[in-house]
PDB file of C-alpha atoms in Angstrom:
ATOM      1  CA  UNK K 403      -6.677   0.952  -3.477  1.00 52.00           C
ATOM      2  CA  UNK K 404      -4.066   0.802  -5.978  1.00 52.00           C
ATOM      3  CA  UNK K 405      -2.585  -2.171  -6.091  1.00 45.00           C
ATOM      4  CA  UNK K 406      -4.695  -4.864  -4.233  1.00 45.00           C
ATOM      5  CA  UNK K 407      -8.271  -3.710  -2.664  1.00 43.00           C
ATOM      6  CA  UNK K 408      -7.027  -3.104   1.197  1.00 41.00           C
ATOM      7  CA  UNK K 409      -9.201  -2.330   3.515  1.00 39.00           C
ATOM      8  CA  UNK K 410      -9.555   1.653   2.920  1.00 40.00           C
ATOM      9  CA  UNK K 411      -7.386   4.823   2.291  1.00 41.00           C
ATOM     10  CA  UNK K 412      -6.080   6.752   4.852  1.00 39.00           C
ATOM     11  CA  UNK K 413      -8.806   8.759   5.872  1.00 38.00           C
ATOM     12  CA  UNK K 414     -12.005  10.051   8.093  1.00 35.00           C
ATOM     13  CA  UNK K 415     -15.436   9.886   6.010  1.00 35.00           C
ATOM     14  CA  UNK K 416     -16.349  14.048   5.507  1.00 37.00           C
ATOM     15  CA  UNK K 417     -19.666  13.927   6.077  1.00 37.00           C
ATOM     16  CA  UNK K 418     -21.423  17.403   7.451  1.00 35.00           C
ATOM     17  CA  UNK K 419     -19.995  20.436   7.985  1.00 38.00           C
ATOM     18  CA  UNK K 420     -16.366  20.390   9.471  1.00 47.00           C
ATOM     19  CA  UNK K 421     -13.230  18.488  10.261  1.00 45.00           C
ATOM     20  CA  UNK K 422     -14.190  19.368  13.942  1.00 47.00           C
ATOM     21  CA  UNK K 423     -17.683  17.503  13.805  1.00 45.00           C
ATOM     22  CA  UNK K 424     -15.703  14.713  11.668  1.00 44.00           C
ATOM     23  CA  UNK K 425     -13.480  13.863  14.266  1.00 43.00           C
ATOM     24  CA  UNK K 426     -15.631  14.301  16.934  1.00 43.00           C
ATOM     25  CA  UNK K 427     -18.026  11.777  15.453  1.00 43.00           C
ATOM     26  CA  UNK K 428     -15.153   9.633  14.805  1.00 59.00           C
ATOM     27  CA  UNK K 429     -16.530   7.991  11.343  1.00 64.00           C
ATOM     28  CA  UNK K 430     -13.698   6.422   9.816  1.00 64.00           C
ATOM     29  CA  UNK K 431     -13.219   5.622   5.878  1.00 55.00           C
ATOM     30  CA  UNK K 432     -11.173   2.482   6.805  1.00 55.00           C
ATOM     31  CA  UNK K 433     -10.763  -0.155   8.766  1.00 54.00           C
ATOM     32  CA  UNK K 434      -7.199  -1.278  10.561  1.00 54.00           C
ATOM     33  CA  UNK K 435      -6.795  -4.809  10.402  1.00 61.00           C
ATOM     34  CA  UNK K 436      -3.690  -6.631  11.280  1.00 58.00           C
ATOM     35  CA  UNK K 437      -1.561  -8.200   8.936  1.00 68.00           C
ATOM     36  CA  UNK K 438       1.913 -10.130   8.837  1.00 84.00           C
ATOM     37  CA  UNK K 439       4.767  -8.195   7.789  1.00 90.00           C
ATOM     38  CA  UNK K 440       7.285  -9.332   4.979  1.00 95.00           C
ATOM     39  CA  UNK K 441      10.807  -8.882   6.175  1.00 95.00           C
ATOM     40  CA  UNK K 442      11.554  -6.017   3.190  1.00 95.00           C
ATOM     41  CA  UNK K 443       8.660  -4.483   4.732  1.00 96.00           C
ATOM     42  CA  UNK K 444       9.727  -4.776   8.480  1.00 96.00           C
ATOM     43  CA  UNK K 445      13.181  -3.215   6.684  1.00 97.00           C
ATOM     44  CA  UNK K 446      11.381  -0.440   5.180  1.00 97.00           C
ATOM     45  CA  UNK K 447       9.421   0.596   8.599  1.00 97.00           C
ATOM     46  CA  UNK K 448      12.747   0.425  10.538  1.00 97.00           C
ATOM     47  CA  UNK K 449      15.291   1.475   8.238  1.00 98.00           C
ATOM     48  CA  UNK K 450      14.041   3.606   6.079  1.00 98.00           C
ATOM     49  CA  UNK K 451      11.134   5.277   7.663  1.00 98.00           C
ATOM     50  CA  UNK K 452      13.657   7.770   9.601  1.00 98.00           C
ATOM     51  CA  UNK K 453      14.184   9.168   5.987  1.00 98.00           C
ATOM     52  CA  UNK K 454      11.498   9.178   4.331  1.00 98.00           C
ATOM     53  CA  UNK K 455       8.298   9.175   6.627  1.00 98.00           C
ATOM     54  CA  UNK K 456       6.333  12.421   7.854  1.00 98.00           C
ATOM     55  CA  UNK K 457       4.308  12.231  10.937  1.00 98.00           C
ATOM     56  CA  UNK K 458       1.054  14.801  12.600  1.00 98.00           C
ATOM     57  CA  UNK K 459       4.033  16.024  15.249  1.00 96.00           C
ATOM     58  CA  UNK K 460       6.314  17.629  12.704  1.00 95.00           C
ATOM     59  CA  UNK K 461       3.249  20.339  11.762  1.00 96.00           C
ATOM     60  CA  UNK K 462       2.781  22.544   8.636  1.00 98.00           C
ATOM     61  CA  UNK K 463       5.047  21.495   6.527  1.00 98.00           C
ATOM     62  CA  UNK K 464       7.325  24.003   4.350  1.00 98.00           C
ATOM     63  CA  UNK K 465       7.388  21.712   1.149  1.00 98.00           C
ATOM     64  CA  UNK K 466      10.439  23.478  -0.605  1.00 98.00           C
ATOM     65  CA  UNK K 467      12.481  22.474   2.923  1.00 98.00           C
ATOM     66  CA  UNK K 468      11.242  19.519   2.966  1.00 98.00           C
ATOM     67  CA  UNK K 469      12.375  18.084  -0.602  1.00 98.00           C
ATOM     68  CA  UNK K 470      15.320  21.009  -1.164  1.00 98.00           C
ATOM     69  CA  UNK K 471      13.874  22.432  -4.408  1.00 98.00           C
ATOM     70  CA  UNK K 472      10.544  24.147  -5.653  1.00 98.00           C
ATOM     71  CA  UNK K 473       8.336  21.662  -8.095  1.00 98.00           C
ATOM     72  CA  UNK K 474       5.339  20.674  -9.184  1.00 98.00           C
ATOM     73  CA  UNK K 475       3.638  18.599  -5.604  1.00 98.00           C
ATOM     74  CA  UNK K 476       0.951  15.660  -5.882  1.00 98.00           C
ATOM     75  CA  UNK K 477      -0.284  13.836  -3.126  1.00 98.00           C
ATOM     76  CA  UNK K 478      -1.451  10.388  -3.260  1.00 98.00           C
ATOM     77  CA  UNK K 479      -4.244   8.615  -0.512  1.00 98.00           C
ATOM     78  CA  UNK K 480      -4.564   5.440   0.212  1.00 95.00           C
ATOM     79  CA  UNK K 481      -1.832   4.220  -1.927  1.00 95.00           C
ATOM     80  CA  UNK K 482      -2.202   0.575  -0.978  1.00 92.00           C
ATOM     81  CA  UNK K 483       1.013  -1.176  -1.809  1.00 93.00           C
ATOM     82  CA  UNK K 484       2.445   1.296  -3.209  1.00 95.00           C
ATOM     83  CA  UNK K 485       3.431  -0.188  -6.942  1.00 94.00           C
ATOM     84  CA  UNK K 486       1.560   2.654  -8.603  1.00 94.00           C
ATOM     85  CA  UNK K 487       3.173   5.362  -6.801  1.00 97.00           C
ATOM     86  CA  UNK K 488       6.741   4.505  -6.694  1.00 97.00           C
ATOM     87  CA  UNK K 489       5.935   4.128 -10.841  1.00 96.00           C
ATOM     88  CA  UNK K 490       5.044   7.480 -10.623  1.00 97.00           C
ATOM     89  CA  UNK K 491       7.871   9.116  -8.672  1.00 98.00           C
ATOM     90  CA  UNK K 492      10.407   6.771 -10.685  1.00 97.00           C
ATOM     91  CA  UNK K 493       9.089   8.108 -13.982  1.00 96.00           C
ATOM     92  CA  UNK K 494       8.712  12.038 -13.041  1.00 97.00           C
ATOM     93  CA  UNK K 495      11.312  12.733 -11.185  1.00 98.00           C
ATOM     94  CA  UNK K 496      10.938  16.496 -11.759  1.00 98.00           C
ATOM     95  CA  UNK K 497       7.975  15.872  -9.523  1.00 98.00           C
ATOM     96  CA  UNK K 498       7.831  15.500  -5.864  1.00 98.00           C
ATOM     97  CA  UNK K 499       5.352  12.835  -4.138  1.00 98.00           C
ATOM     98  CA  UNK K 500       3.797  12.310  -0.984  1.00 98.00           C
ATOM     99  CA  UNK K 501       1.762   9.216  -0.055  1.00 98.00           C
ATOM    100  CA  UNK K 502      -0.960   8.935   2.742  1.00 98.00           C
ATOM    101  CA  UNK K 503      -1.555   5.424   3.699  1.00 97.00           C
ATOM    102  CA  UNK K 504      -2.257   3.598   7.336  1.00 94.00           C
ATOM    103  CA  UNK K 505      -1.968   0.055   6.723  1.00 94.00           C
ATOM    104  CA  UNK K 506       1.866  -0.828   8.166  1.00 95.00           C
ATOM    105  CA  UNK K 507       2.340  -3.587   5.051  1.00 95.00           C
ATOM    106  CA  UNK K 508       1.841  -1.049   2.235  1.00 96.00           C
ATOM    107  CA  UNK K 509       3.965   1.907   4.449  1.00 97.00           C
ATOM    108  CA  UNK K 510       6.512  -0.582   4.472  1.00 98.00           C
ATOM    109  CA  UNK K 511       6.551  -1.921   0.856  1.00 97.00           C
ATOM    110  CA  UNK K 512       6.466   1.252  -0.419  1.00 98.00           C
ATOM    111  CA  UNK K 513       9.315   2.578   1.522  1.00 98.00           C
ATOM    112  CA  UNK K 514      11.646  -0.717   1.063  1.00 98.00           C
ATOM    113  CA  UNK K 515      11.343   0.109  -2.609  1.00 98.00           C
ATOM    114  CA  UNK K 516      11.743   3.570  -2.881  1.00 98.00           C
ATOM    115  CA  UNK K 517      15.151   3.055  -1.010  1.00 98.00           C
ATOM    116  CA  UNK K 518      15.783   0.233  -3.016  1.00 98.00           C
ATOM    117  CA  UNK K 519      15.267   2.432  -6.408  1.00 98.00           C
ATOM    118  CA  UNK K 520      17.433   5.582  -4.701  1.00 98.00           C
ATOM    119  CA  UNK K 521      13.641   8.018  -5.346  1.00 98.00           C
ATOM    120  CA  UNK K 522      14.507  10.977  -3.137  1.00 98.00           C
ATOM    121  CA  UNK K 523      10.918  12.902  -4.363  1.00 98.00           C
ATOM    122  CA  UNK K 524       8.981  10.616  -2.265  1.00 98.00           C
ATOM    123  CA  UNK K 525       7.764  11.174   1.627  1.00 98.00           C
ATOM    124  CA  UNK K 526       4.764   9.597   2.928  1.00 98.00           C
ATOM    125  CA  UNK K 527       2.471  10.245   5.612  1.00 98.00           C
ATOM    126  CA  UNK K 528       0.964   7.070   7.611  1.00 97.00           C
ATOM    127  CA  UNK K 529      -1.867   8.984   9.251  1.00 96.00           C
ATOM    128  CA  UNK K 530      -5.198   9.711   9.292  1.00 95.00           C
ATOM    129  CA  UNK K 531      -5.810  11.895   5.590  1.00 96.00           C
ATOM    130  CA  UNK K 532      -7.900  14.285   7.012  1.00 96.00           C
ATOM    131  CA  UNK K 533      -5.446  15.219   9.807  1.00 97.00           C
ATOM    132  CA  UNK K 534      -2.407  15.505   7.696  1.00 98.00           C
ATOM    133  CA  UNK K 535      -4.497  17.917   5.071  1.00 98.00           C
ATOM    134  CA  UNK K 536      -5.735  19.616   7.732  1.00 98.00           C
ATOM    135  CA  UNK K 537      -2.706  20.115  10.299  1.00 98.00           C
ATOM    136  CA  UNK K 538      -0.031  19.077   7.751  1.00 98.00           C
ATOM    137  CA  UNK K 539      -0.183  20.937   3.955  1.00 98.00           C
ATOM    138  CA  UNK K 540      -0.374  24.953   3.408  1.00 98.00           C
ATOM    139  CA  UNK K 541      -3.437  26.383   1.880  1.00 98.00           C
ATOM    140  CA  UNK K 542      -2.482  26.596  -1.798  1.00 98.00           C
ATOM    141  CA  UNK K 543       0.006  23.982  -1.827  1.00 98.00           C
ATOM    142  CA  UNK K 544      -0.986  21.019  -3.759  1.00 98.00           C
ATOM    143  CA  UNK K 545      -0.908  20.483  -7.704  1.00 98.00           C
ATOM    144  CA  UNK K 546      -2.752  17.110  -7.944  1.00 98.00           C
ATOM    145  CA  UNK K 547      -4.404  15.081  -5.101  1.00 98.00           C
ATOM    146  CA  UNK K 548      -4.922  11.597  -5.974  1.00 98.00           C
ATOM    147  CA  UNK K 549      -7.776   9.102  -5.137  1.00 97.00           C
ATOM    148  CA  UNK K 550      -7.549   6.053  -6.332  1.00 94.00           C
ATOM    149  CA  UNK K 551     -10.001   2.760  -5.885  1.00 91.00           C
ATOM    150  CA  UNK K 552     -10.917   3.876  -2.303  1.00 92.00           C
ATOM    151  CA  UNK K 553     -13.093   1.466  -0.313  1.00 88.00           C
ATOM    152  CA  UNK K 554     -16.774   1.862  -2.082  1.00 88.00           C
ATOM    153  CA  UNK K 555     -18.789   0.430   0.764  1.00 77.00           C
ATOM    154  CA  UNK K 556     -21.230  -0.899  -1.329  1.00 83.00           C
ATOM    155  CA  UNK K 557     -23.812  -1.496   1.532  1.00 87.00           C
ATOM    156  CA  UNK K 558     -26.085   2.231   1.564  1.00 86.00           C
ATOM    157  CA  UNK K 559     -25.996   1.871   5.472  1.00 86.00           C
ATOM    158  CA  UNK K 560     -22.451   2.107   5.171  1.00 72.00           C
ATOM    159  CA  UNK K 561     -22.452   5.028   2.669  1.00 89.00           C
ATOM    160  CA  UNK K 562     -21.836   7.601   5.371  1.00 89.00           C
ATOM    161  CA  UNK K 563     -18.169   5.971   5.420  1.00 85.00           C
ATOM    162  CA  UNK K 564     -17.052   6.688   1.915  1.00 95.00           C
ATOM    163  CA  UNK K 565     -14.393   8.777   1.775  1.00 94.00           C
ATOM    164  CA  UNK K 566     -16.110  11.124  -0.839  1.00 95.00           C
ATOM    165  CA  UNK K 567     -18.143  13.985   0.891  1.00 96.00           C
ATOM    166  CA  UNK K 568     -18.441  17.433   0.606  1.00 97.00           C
ATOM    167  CA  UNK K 569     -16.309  18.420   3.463  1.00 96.00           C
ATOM    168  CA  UNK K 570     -13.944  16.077   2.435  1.00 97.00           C
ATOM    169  CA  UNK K 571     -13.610  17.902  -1.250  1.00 98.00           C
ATOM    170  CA  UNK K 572     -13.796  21.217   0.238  1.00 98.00           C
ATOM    171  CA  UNK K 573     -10.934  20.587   2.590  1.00 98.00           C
ATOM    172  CA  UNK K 574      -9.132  19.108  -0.888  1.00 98.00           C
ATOM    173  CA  UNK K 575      -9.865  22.343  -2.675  1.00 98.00           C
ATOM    174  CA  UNK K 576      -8.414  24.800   0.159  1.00 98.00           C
ATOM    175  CA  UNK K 577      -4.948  22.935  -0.119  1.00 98.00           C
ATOM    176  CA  UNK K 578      -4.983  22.514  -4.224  1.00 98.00           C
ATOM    177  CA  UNK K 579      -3.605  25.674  -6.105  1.00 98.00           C
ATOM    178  CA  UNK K 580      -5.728  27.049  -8.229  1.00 98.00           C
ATOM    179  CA  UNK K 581      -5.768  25.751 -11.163  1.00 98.00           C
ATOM    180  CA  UNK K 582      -4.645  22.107  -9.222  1.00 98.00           C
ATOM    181  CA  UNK K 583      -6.842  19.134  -9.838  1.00 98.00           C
ATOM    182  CA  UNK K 584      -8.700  16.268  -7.455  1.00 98.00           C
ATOM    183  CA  UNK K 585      -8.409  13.463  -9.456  1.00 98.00           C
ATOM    184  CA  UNK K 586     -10.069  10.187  -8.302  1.00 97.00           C
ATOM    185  CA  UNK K 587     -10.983   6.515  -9.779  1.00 95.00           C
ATOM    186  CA  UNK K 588     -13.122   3.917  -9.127  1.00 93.00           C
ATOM    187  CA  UNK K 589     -14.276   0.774 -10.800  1.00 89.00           C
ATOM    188  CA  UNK K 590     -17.676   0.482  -8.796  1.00 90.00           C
ATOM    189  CA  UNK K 591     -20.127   2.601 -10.887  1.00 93.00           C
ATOM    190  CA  UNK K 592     -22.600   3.341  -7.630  1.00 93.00           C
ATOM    191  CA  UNK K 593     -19.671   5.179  -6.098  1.00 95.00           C
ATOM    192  CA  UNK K 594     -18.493   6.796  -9.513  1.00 96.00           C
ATOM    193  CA  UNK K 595     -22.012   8.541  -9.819  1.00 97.00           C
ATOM    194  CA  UNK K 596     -21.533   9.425  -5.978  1.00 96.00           C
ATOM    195  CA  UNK K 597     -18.397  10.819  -6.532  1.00 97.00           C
ATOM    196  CA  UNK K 598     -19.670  13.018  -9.486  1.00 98.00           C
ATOM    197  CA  UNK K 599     -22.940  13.995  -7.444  1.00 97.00           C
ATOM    198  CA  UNK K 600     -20.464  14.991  -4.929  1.00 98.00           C
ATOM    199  CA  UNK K 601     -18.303  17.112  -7.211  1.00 98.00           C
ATOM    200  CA  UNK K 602     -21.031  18.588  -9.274  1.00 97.00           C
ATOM    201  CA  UNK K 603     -22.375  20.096  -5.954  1.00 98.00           C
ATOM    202  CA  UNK K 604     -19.041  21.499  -4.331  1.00 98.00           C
ATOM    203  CA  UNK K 605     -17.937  24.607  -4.622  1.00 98.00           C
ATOM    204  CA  UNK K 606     -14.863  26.162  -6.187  1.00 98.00           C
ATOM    205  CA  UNK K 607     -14.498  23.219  -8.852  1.00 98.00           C
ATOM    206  CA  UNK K 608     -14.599  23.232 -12.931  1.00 98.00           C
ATOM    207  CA  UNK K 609     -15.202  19.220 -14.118  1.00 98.00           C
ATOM    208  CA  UNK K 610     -12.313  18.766 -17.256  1.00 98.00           C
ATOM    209  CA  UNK K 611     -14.434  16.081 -18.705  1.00 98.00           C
ATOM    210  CA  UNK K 612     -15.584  17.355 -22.220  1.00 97.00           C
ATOM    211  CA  UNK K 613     -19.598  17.191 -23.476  1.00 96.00           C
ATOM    212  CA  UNK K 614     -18.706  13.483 -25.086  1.00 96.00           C
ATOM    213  CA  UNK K 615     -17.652  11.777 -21.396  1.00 96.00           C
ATOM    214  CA  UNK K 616     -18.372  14.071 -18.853  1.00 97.00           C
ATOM    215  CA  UNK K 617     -18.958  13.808 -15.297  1.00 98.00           C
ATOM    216  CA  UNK K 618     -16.028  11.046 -16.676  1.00 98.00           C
ATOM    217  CA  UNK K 619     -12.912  11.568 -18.769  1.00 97.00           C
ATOM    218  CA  UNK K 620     -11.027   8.661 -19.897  1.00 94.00           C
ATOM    219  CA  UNK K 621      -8.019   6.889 -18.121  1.00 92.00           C
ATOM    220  CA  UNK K 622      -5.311   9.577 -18.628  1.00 93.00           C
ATOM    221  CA  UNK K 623      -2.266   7.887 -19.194  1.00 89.00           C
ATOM    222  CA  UNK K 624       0.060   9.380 -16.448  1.00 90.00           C
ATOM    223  CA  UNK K 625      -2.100   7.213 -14.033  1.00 92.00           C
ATOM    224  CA  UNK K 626      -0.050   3.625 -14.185  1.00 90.00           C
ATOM    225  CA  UNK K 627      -2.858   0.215 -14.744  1.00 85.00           C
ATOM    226  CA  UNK K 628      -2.478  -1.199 -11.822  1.00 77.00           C
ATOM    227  CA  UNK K 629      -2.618  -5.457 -11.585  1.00 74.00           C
ATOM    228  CA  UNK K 630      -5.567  -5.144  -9.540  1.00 69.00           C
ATOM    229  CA  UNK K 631      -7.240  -3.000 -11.990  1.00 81.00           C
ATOM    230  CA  UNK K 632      -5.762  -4.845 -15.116  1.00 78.00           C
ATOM    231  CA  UNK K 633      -7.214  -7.964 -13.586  1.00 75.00           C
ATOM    232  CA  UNK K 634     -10.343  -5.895 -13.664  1.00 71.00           C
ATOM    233  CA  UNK K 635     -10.439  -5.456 -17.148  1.00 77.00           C
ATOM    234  CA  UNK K 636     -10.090  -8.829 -18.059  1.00 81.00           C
ATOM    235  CA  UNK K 637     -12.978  -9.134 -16.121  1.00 77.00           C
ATOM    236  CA  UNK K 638     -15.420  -6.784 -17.819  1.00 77.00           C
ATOM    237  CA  UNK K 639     -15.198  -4.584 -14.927  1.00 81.00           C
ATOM    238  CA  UNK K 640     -15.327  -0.731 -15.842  1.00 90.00           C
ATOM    239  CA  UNK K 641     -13.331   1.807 -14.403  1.00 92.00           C
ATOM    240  CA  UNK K 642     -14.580   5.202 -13.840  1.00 95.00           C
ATOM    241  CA  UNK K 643     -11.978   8.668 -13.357  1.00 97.00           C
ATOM    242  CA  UNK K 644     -13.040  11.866 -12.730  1.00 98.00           C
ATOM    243  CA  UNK K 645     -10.641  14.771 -12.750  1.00 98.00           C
ATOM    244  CA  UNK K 646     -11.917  17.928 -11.021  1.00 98.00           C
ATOM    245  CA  UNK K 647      -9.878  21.567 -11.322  1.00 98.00           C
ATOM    246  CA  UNK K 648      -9.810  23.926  -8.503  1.00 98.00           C
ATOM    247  CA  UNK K 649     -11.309  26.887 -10.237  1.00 97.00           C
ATOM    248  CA  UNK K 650     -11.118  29.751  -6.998  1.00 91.00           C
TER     249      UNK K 650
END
């Protein structure tokens, strides 16, 4: 995740042919755990959350409504703690944000300090990803869908849980606008190459990497360095992005 590795982004594993047989098998990209709440957390859950957060029952959203103008839309899941995102939406504020997260701390932290900064072009979602793509976003609606440091479960038994699959990308593609891009990192190299295997076989996609770094293109830098990923580099640890363009 972005800003410290949390258990797993807010979403069902895509793994065979369709959202139906995804939810029906019930294979889950994360795992809830419970954790203590900080009181500016608790704050942003209670107070905040009224203004800010989007839930399954509200349905398809009309995005223009929603935020009161017509801009450019990314979506960010599995936002962790939210540090990177609220950079994001502080910086571009000619851009409108929504976050997908499920873990209550992050929700909370991440809502605490949008209020705190006065960010009006943030919402966030905490629900199951797939859902809110599915029920939630218009076809055609998305400019740039975000994936960063989801869970890699490392172990190959527990492959079928990554959050990278080719349902999961094809569901992507039918909200992005053509043209929009799926961009995701990673800094576990097994799950990099997964992801490009993935996105080399789907459907509807152009990779933007050029001949010198492809499947990979270097860390653009619009996406924020995280501490967790900072910390990583000091490490020795590589980082791998891939951004993908919706090409039909």
């Amino acid at each position: 995740m972005n800003d410290e590795r949390t258990p797993e982004p807010g979403a069902e594993a895509a793994g065979e042919a369709s959202q139906d047989t995804l939810y029906k098998r019930g294979i889950k990209s994360y795992v809830l755990r419970a954790g203590r709440m900080t009181g500016a957390q608790t704050r942003g859950l209670e107070e905040v959350w009224p203004r800010l957060g989007l839930t399954l029952d509200g349905g398809r959203l009309d995005l223009d409504a929603l935020f009161g103008r017509r801009a450019r839309r990314v979506v960010e899941i599995g936002f962790g703690m939210g540090a990177s995102l609220i950079e994001q939406a502080e910086t571009h504020p000619d851009t409108d944000f929504i976050g997908i997260e499920v873990h209550a701390p992050g929700v909370g932290k991440l809502l605490d300090e949008a209020d705190k900064r006065g960010l009006t072009n943030l919402r966030v979602f905490r629900e199951d990803a797939v859902r809110v793509l599915d029920e939630c976003f218009p076809a055609d609606s998305i400019d740039t869908l975000q994936l960063f440091f989801p869970d890699p479960w490392p172990k190959k038994k527990h492959h079928k849980r990554r959050i990278v699959q080719p349902a999961f990308v094809e569901l992507i593609r039918r909200r992005l606008k053509v043209g929009g891009t799926l961009h995701m990192a990673t800094d576990w190299e097994n799950y990099a190459e997964h992801m490009a295997e993935v996105m080399a076989a789907a459907p509807g996609y152009r990779n933007t990497a050029t001949a010198e770094t492809a499947p990979y293109v270097p860390r653009p830098e619009f996406r924020p360095l995280t501490k967790f990923e900072a910390r990583g580099e000091r490490l020795g640890h590589g980082v791998w992005d891939l951004i993908f363009a919706r090409s039909e």
